[in-house]
């Protein structure tokens, strides 16, 4: 059974999420503090997706996210954010989250986001050539790795999917909607800004100078493309 960690200090909310995750066929692992969440992940290395609330009694969800990402690039991470706290969404994504869900949320919405992350974790390289090469970059679709000048770049599942899309379409301008549909799925109902924040995060990892990108360049008023 696929495992999902739910980190939420409010018992009523956590219980509500757990019940619905189990109804959807997931094995829900509970945590009420950041420290408990990190311990649960150590105890259950096969957890595929973590749902992290931001406001916690011992540390904030961003710190938990950073701690998880320092040791695990493969796990999917969803942040629970408040509707009025726009910066929480951006901060969560920049600290390594793959997605966010705004409170209050429906069980169907949360389950759909988890399903989408698990699909990416399962891999999407079947039927493709094993290697993609563009300039100094080599992407191994079987091992799901990216190297730049023979140096491995650690990517999250979402970041890997974005770079794969660009490398398979060199020189082609891709709209934000194109990226959102391909990477997050056609049924994703989130905001386009999630694409921009992930591009910003990717540039920090892959560009020689993130302020002067030459690999993922901006097509003003439209989206992005791979190369100038």
PDB file of C-alpha atoms in Angstrom:
ATOM      1  CA  UNK A   1       0.000   0.000   0.000  1.00  0.00           C
ATOM      2  CA  UNK A   2       1.315   3.459  -0.909  1.00  0.00           C
ATOM      3  CA  UNK A   3       2.331   5.495   2.122  1.00  0.00           C
ATOM      4  CA  UNK A   4       1.513   9.169   2.702  1.00  0.00           C
ATOM      5  CA  UNK A   5       2.722  11.233   5.659  1.00  0.00           C
ATOM      6  CA  UNK A   6       0.315  13.843   7.007  1.00  0.00           C
ATOM      7  CA  UNK A   7       1.904  16.461   9.272  1.00  0.00           C
ATOM      8  CA  UNK A   8      -0.798  18.545  10.922  1.00  0.00           C
ATOM      9  CA  UNK A   9      -0.924  19.599  14.583  1.00  0.00           C
ATOM     10  CA  UNK A  10      -4.709  20.153  14.628  1.00  0.00           C
ATOM     11  CA  UNK A  11      -6.107  16.740  15.478  1.00  0.00           C
ATOM     12  CA  UNK A  12      -9.504  17.287  13.848  1.00  0.00           C
ATOM     13  CA  UNK A  13      -7.985  18.288  10.519  1.00  0.00           C
ATOM     14  CA  UNK A  14      -5.418  15.487  10.640  1.00  0.00           C
ATOM     15  CA  UNK A  15      -8.054  12.869  11.437  1.00  0.00           C
ATOM     16  CA  UNK A  16     -10.253  14.142   8.606  1.00  0.00           C
ATOM     17  CA  UNK A  17      -7.375  13.861   6.123  1.00  0.00           C
ATOM     18  CA  UNK A  18      -6.320  10.435   7.403  1.00  0.00           C
ATOM     19  CA  UNK A  19      -9.839   9.001   7.057  1.00  0.00           C
ATOM     20  CA  UNK A  20     -10.129  10.208   3.477  1.00  0.00           C
ATOM     21  CA  UNK A  21      -6.641   9.026   2.516  1.00  0.00           C
ATOM     22  CA  UNK A  22      -7.424   5.551   3.817  1.00  0.00           C
ATOM     23  CA  UNK A  23     -10.702   5.535   1.918  1.00  0.00           C
ATOM     24  CA  UNK A  24      -8.663   6.359  -1.213  1.00  0.00           C
ATOM     25  CA  UNK A  25      -6.437   3.350  -0.602  1.00  0.00           C
ATOM     26  CA  UNK A  26      -3.414   5.024   0.971  1.00  0.00           C
ATOM     27  CA  UNK A  27      -1.559   4.053   4.132  1.00  0.00           C
ATOM     28  CA  UNK A  28      -1.663   7.302   6.125  1.00  0.00           C
ATOM     29  CA  UNK A  29       1.218   7.957   8.550  1.00  0.00           C
ATOM     30  CA  UNK A  30       0.404  10.654  11.136  1.00  0.00           C
ATOM     31  CA  UNK A  31       2.581  13.305  12.779  1.00  0.00           C
ATOM     32  CA  UNK A  32       1.632  16.244  14.983  1.00  0.00           C
ATOM     33  CA  UNK A  33       5.030  17.989  15.154  1.00  0.00           C
ATOM     34  CA  UNK A  34       7.943  18.563  12.818  1.00  0.00           C
ATOM     35  CA  UNK A  35      10.202  16.332  14.879  1.00  0.00           C
ATOM     36  CA  UNK A  36       7.634  13.518  14.751  1.00  0.00           C
ATOM     37  CA  UNK A  37       7.342  13.907  10.979  1.00  0.00           C
ATOM     38  CA  UNK A  38      11.100  13.580  10.449  1.00  0.00           C
ATOM     39  CA  UNK A  39      11.146  10.535  12.720  1.00  0.00           C
ATOM     40  CA  UNK A  40       8.239   8.926  10.826  1.00  0.00           C
ATOM     41  CA  UNK A  41      10.146   9.379   7.563  1.00  0.00           C
ATOM     42  CA  UNK A  42      13.239   7.771   9.065  1.00  0.00           C
ATOM     43  CA  UNK A  43      11.081   4.864  10.253  1.00  0.00           C
ATOM     44  CA  UNK A  44       9.248   4.592   6.904  1.00  0.00           C
ATOM     45  CA  UNK A  45      11.718   5.263   4.070  1.00  0.00           C
ATOM     46  CA  UNK A  46       9.091   4.071   1.568  1.00  0.00           C
ATOM     47  CA  UNK A  47       6.820   7.075   2.212  1.00  0.00           C
ATOM     48  CA  UNK A  48       6.158   8.461  -1.259  1.00  0.00           C
ATOM     49  CA  UNK A  49       4.347  11.725  -0.483  1.00  0.00           C
ATOM     50  CA  UNK A  50       4.461  14.054   2.537  1.00  0.00           C
ATOM     51  CA  UNK A  51       1.746  16.610   3.309  1.00  0.00           C
ATOM     52  CA  UNK A  52       3.132  19.369   5.514  1.00  0.00           C
ATOM     53  CA  UNK A  53       1.240  22.030   7.417  1.00  0.00           C
ATOM     54  CA  UNK A  54       3.165  25.268   7.930  1.00  0.00           C
ATOM     55  CA  UNK A  55       2.175  26.348  11.430  1.00  0.00           C
ATOM     56  CA  UNK A  56       3.521  23.793  13.915  1.00  0.00           C
ATOM     57  CA  UNK A  57       4.296  23.853  17.652  1.00  0.00           C
ATOM     58  CA  UNK A  58       8.024  23.077  17.369  1.00  0.00           C
ATOM     59  CA  UNK A  59       9.176  24.296  13.924  1.00  0.00           C
ATOM     60  CA  UNK A  60       7.494  25.553  10.782  1.00  0.00           C
ATOM     61  CA  UNK A  61       6.658  23.392   7.794  1.00  0.00           C
ATOM     62  CA  UNK A  62       9.311  25.107   5.675  1.00  0.00           C
ATOM     63  CA  UNK A  63      12.032  23.859   8.016  1.00  0.00           C
ATOM     64  CA  UNK A  64      10.596  20.347   7.851  1.00  0.00           C
ATOM     65  CA  UNK A  65      10.517  20.582   4.066  1.00  0.00           C
ATOM     66  CA  UNK A  66      14.158  21.686   3.906  1.00  0.00           C
ATOM     67  CA  UNK A  67      15.196  18.872   6.252  1.00  0.00           C
ATOM     68  CA  UNK A  68      13.404  16.272   4.136  1.00  0.00           C
ATOM     69  CA  UNK A  69      14.870  17.623   0.901  1.00  0.00           C
ATOM     70  CA  UNK A  70      18.398  17.593   2.327  1.00  0.00           C
ATOM     71  CA  UNK A  71      18.198  13.798   2.416  1.00  0.00           C
ATOM     72  CA  UNK A  72      15.481  12.851  -0.059  1.00  0.00           C
ATOM     73  CA  UNK A  73      14.937  14.341  -3.511  1.00  0.00           C
ATOM     74  CA  UNK A  74      12.469  11.680  -4.626  1.00  0.00           C
ATOM     75  CA  UNK A  75       9.645  12.089  -2.117  1.00  0.00           C
ATOM     76  CA  UNK A  76       6.721  14.240  -3.215  1.00  0.00           C
ATOM     77  CA  UNK A  77       5.943  17.171  -0.898  1.00  0.00           C
ATOM     78  CA  UNK A  78       2.658  19.095  -0.666  1.00  0.00           C
ATOM     79  CA  UNK A  79       2.389  22.161   1.573  1.00  0.00           C
ATOM     80  CA  UNK A  80      -0.881  23.141   3.261  1.00  0.00           C
ATOM     81  CA  UNK A  81      -1.208  26.929   2.997  1.00  0.00           C
ATOM     82  CA  UNK A  82      -3.726  29.521   4.169  1.00  0.00           C
ATOM     83  CA  UNK A  83      -5.750  31.279   1.493  1.00  0.00           C
ATOM     84  CA  UNK A  84      -4.563  34.747   2.517  1.00  0.00           C
ATOM     85  CA  UNK A  85      -0.856  33.908   2.859  1.00  0.00           C
ATOM     86  CA  UNK A  86       0.425  34.217  -0.709  1.00  0.00           C
ATOM     87  CA  UNK A  87       4.089  34.208   0.314  1.00  0.00           C
ATOM     88  CA  UNK A  88       3.646  30.837   1.998  1.00  0.00           C
ATOM     89  CA  UNK A  89       2.991  29.289  -1.404  1.00  0.00           C
ATOM     90  CA  UNK A  90       6.133  30.763  -2.949  1.00  0.00           C
ATOM     91  CA  UNK A  91       8.276  30.043   0.110  1.00  0.00           C
ATOM     92  CA  UNK A  92       7.070  26.448   0.241  1.00  0.00           C
ATOM     93  CA  UNK A  93       7.967  25.864  -3.390  1.00  0.00           C
ATOM     94  CA  UNK A  94      11.362  27.517  -3.043  1.00  0.00           C
ATOM     95  CA  UNK A  95      12.243  25.331  -0.038  1.00  0.00           C
ATOM     96  CA  UNK A  96      11.606  22.198  -2.087  1.00  0.00           C
ATOM     97  CA  UNK A  97       7.862  21.502  -2.110  1.00  0.00           C
ATOM     98  CA  UNK A  98       6.304  20.149  -5.309  1.00  0.00           C
ATOM     99  CA  UNK A  99       2.816  21.513  -4.826  1.00  0.00           C
ATOM    100  CA  UNK A 100       0.540  23.280  -2.379  1.00  0.00           C
ATOM    101  CA  UNK A 101      -3.094  22.960  -1.367  1.00  0.00           C
ATOM    102  CA  UNK A 102      -4.942  25.942   0.051  1.00  0.00           C
ATOM    103  CA  UNK A 103      -7.082  25.586   3.162  1.00  0.00           C
ATOM    104  CA  UNK A 104      -9.950  24.871   3.245  1.00  0.00           C
ATOM    105  CA  UNK A 105      -9.604  22.059   0.728  1.00  0.00           C
ATOM    106  CA  UNK A 106     -11.764  19.159  -0.370  1.00  0.00           C
ATOM    107  CA  UNK A 107     -10.677  15.532   0.127  1.00  0.00           C
ATOM    108  CA  UNK A 108     -11.020  14.990  -3.642  1.00  0.00           C
ATOM    109  CA  UNK A 109      -8.636  17.852  -4.401  1.00  0.00           C
ATOM    110  CA  UNK A 110      -5.987  16.631  -1.977  1.00  0.00           C
ATOM    111  CA  UNK A 111      -6.265  13.040  -3.192  1.00  0.00           C
ATOM    112  CA  UNK A 112      -5.936  14.177  -6.819  1.00  0.00           C
ATOM    113  CA  UNK A 113      -2.715  16.047  -5.982  1.00  0.00           C
ATOM    114  CA  UNK A 114      -1.312  12.993  -4.175  1.00  0.00           C
ATOM    115  CA  UNK A 115      -2.275  10.723  -7.081  1.00  0.00           C
ATOM    116  CA  UNK A 116      -0.462  13.030  -9.512  1.00  0.00           C
ATOM    117  CA  UNK A 117       2.718  13.050  -7.423  1.00  0.00           C
ATOM    118  CA  UNK A 118       2.690   9.268  -7.102  1.00  0.00           C
ATOM    119  CA  UNK A 119       2.354   8.938 -10.877  1.00  0.00           C
ATOM    120  CA  UNK A 120       5.526  11.010 -11.326  1.00  0.00           C
ATOM    121  CA  UNK A 121       7.372   9.038  -8.668  1.00  0.00           C
ATOM    122  CA  UNK A 122       6.491   5.885 -10.588  1.00  0.00           C
ATOM    123  CA  UNK A 123       8.499   7.131 -13.547  1.00  0.00           C
ATOM    124  CA  UNK A 124       7.580   8.295 -17.016  1.00  0.00           C
ATOM    125  CA  UNK A 125      10.486   7.036 -19.097  1.00  0.00           C
ATOM    126  CA  UNK A 126       8.865   3.932 -20.559  1.00  0.00           C
ATOM    127  CA  UNK A 127       9.188   3.780 -24.311  1.00  0.00           C
ATOM    128  CA  UNK A 128      11.693   6.657 -24.458  1.00  0.00           C
ATOM    129  CA  UNK A 129      15.368   6.474 -25.272  1.00  0.00           C
ATOM    130  CA  UNK A 130      17.329   6.146 -22.051  1.00  0.00           C
ATOM    131  CA  UNK A 131      19.440   9.285 -22.553  1.00  0.00           C
ATOM    132  CA  UNK A 132      18.702  12.868 -23.533  1.00  0.00           C
ATOM    133  CA  UNK A 133      21.660  15.127 -24.290  1.00  0.00           C
ATOM    134  CA  UNK A 134      21.557  18.906 -24.755  1.00  0.00           C
ATOM    135  CA  UNK A 135      24.721  21.011 -24.489  1.00  0.00           C
ATOM    136  CA  UNK A 136      26.475  20.218 -21.196  1.00  0.00           C
ATOM    137  CA  UNK A 137      23.474  18.258 -19.897  1.00  0.00           C
ATOM    138  CA  UNK A 138      22.817  14.526 -19.965  1.00  0.00           C
ATOM    139  CA  UNK A 139      19.541  13.181 -18.642  1.00  0.00           C
ATOM    140  CA  UNK A 140      19.190   9.480 -17.879  1.00  0.00           C
ATOM    141  CA  UNK A 141      15.506   8.614 -18.112  1.00  0.00           C
ATOM    142  CA  UNK A 142      15.939   5.150 -16.685  1.00  0.00           C
ATOM    143  CA  UNK A 143      17.842   6.273 -13.573  1.00  0.00           C
ATOM    144  CA  UNK A 144      16.049   9.646 -13.479  1.00  0.00           C
ATOM    145  CA  UNK A 145      19.253  11.638 -13.106  1.00  0.00           C
ATOM    146  CA  UNK A 146      20.608  14.834 -14.655  1.00  0.00           C
ATOM    147  CA  UNK A 147      24.292  15.668 -15.078  1.00  0.00           C
ATOM    148  CA  UNK A 148      25.896  18.915 -16.165  1.00  0.00           C
ATOM    149  CA  UNK A 149      29.476  18.511 -17.381  1.00  0.00           C
ATOM    150  CA  UNK A 150      29.524  15.093 -15.676  1.00  0.00           C
ATOM    151  CA  UNK A 151      28.437  16.605 -12.339  1.00  0.00           C
ATOM    152  CA  UNK A 152      25.162  15.271 -10.969  1.00  0.00           C
ATOM    153  CA  UNK A 153      22.428  17.821 -10.260  1.00  0.00           C
ATOM    154  CA  UNK A 154      19.949  16.775  -7.582  1.00  0.00           C
ATOM    155  CA  UNK A 155      16.387  17.376  -8.761  1.00  0.00           C
ATOM    156  CA  UNK A 156      12.970  16.782  -7.272  1.00  0.00           C
ATOM    157  CA  UNK A 157      10.465  14.738  -9.278  1.00  0.00           C
ATOM    158  CA  UNK A 158       8.745  17.907 -10.510  1.00  0.00           C
ATOM    159  CA  UNK A 159      12.031  19.543 -11.484  1.00  0.00           C
ATOM    160  CA  UNK A 160      13.081  16.407 -13.364  1.00  0.00           C
ATOM    161  CA  UNK A 161       9.780  16.385 -15.286  1.00  0.00           C
ATOM    162  CA  UNK A 162      10.165  20.065 -16.235  1.00  0.00           C
ATOM    163  CA  UNK A 163      13.735  19.668 -17.500  1.00  0.00           C
ATOM    164  CA  UNK A 164      12.755  16.503 -19.390  1.00  0.00           C
ATOM    165  CA  UNK A 165       9.974  18.416 -21.145  1.00  0.00           C
ATOM    166  CA  UNK A 166      12.358  21.200 -22.153  1.00  0.00           C
ATOM    167  CA  UNK A 167      15.112  18.861 -23.320  1.00  0.00           C
ATOM    168  CA  UNK A 168      12.625  16.962 -25.462  1.00  0.00           C
ATOM    169  CA  UNK A 169      11.551  20.259 -27.062  1.00  0.00           C
ATOM    170  CA  UNK A 170      14.783  22.255 -27.610  1.00  0.00           C
ATOM    171  CA  UNK A 171      14.227  25.740 -29.022  1.00  0.00           C
ATOM    172  CA  UNK A 172      10.443  25.452 -28.803  1.00  0.00           C
ATOM    173  CA  UNK A 173       8.587  28.090 -26.823  1.00  0.00           C
ATOM    174  CA  UNK A 174       6.406  26.395 -24.215  1.00  0.00           C
ATOM    175  CA  UNK A 175       3.610  28.291 -22.518  1.00  0.00           C
ATOM    176  CA  UNK A 176       3.070  28.124 -18.788  1.00  0.00           C
ATOM    177  CA  UNK A 177      -0.131  26.234 -19.556  1.00  0.00           C
ATOM    178  CA  UNK A 178       1.869  23.688 -21.601  1.00  0.00           C
ATOM    179  CA  UNK A 179       4.222  23.062 -18.677  1.00  0.00           C
ATOM    180  CA  UNK A 180       1.400  22.933 -16.123  1.00  0.00           C
ATOM    181  CA  UNK A 181      -0.567  20.386 -18.158  1.00  0.00           C
ATOM    182  CA  UNK A 182       2.425  18.181 -18.940  1.00  0.00           C
ATOM    183  CA  UNK A 183       4.003  18.171 -15.484  1.00  0.00           C
ATOM    184  CA  UNK A 184       1.069  18.546 -13.094  1.00  0.00           C
ATOM    185  CA  UNK A 185      -1.533  16.861 -15.280  1.00  0.00           C
ATOM    186  CA  UNK A 186      -4.556  18.029 -17.332  1.00  0.00           C
ATOM    187  CA  UNK A 187      -6.863  18.006 -14.310  1.00  0.00           C
ATOM    188  CA  UNK A 188      -4.645  20.202 -12.143  1.00  0.00           C
ATOM    189  CA  UNK A 189      -6.587  23.208 -10.880  1.00  0.00           C
ATOM    190  CA  UNK A 190      -3.732  25.139  -9.270  1.00  0.00           C
ATOM    191  CA  UNK A 191      -2.295  28.478 -10.286  1.00  0.00           C
ATOM    192  CA  UNK A 192       0.177  29.209 -13.085  1.00  0.00           C
ATOM    193  CA  UNK A 193       2.610  30.799 -10.637  1.00  0.00           C
ATOM    194  CA  UNK A 194       3.670  27.313  -9.550  1.00  0.00           C
ATOM    195  CA  UNK A 195       5.416  27.021 -12.937  1.00  0.00           C
ATOM    196  CA  UNK A 196       7.286  30.315 -12.488  1.00  0.00           C
ATOM    197  CA  UNK A 197       8.477  29.434  -8.989  1.00  0.00           C
ATOM    198  CA  UNK A 198       9.743  26.031 -10.097  1.00  0.00           C
ATOM    199  CA  UNK A 199      11.561  27.608 -13.055  1.00  0.00           C
ATOM    200  CA  UNK A 200      13.198  30.064 -10.647  1.00  0.00           C
ATOM    201  CA  UNK A 201      14.270  27.164  -8.436  1.00  0.00           C
ATOM    202  CA  UNK A 202      15.572  25.193 -11.415  1.00  0.00           C
ATOM    203  CA  UNK A 203      17.639  28.098 -12.689  1.00  0.00           C
ATOM    204  CA  UNK A 204      19.447  28.284  -9.364  1.00  0.00           C
ATOM    205  CA  UNK A 205      20.409  24.636  -9.809  1.00  0.00           C
ATOM    206  CA  UNK A 206      21.324  24.416 -13.485  1.00  0.00           C
ATOM    207  CA  UNK A 207      22.355  27.865 -14.746  1.00  0.00           C
ATOM    208  CA  UNK A 208      25.902  29.222 -14.604  1.00  0.00           C
ATOM    209  CA  UNK A 209      24.304  32.503 -13.465  1.00  0.00           C
ATOM    210  CA  UNK A 210      20.656  32.282 -12.417  1.00  0.00           C
ATOM    211  CA  UNK A 211      20.221  36.035 -13.000  1.00  0.00           C
ATOM    212  CA  UNK A 212      21.297  35.626 -16.640  1.00  0.00           C
ATOM    213  CA  UNK A 213      19.769  32.308 -17.724  1.00  0.00           C
ATOM    214  CA  UNK A 214      20.917  30.782 -20.994  1.00  0.00           C
ATOM    215  CA  UNK A 215      19.418  27.299 -20.741  1.00  0.00           C
ATOM    216  CA  UNK A 216      15.839  28.000 -19.597  1.00  0.00           C
ATOM    217  CA  UNK A 217      15.092  31.379 -21.110  1.00  0.00           C
ATOM    218  CA  UNK A 218      11.966  33.518 -20.808  1.00  0.00           C
ATOM    219  CA  UNK A 219       9.644  34.130 -23.732  1.00  0.00           C
ATOM    220  CA  UNK A 220       8.081  37.347 -22.524  1.00  0.00           C
ATOM    221  CA  UNK A 221       4.302  37.283 -22.246  1.00  0.00           C
ATOM    222  CA  UNK A 222       4.172  33.593 -23.122  1.00  0.00           C
ATOM    223  CA  UNK A 223       6.367  31.177 -21.200  1.00  0.00           C
ATOM    224  CA  UNK A 224       9.824  29.599 -21.506  1.00  0.00           C
ATOM    225  CA  UNK A 225      12.067  27.674 -23.851  1.00  0.00           C
ATOM    226  CA  UNK A 226      15.257  25.618 -23.686  1.00  0.00           C
ATOM    227  CA  UNK A 227      18.097  27.705 -25.104  1.00  0.00           C
ATOM    228  CA  UNK A 228      18.232  31.152 -26.653  1.00  0.00           C
TER     229      UNK A 228
END
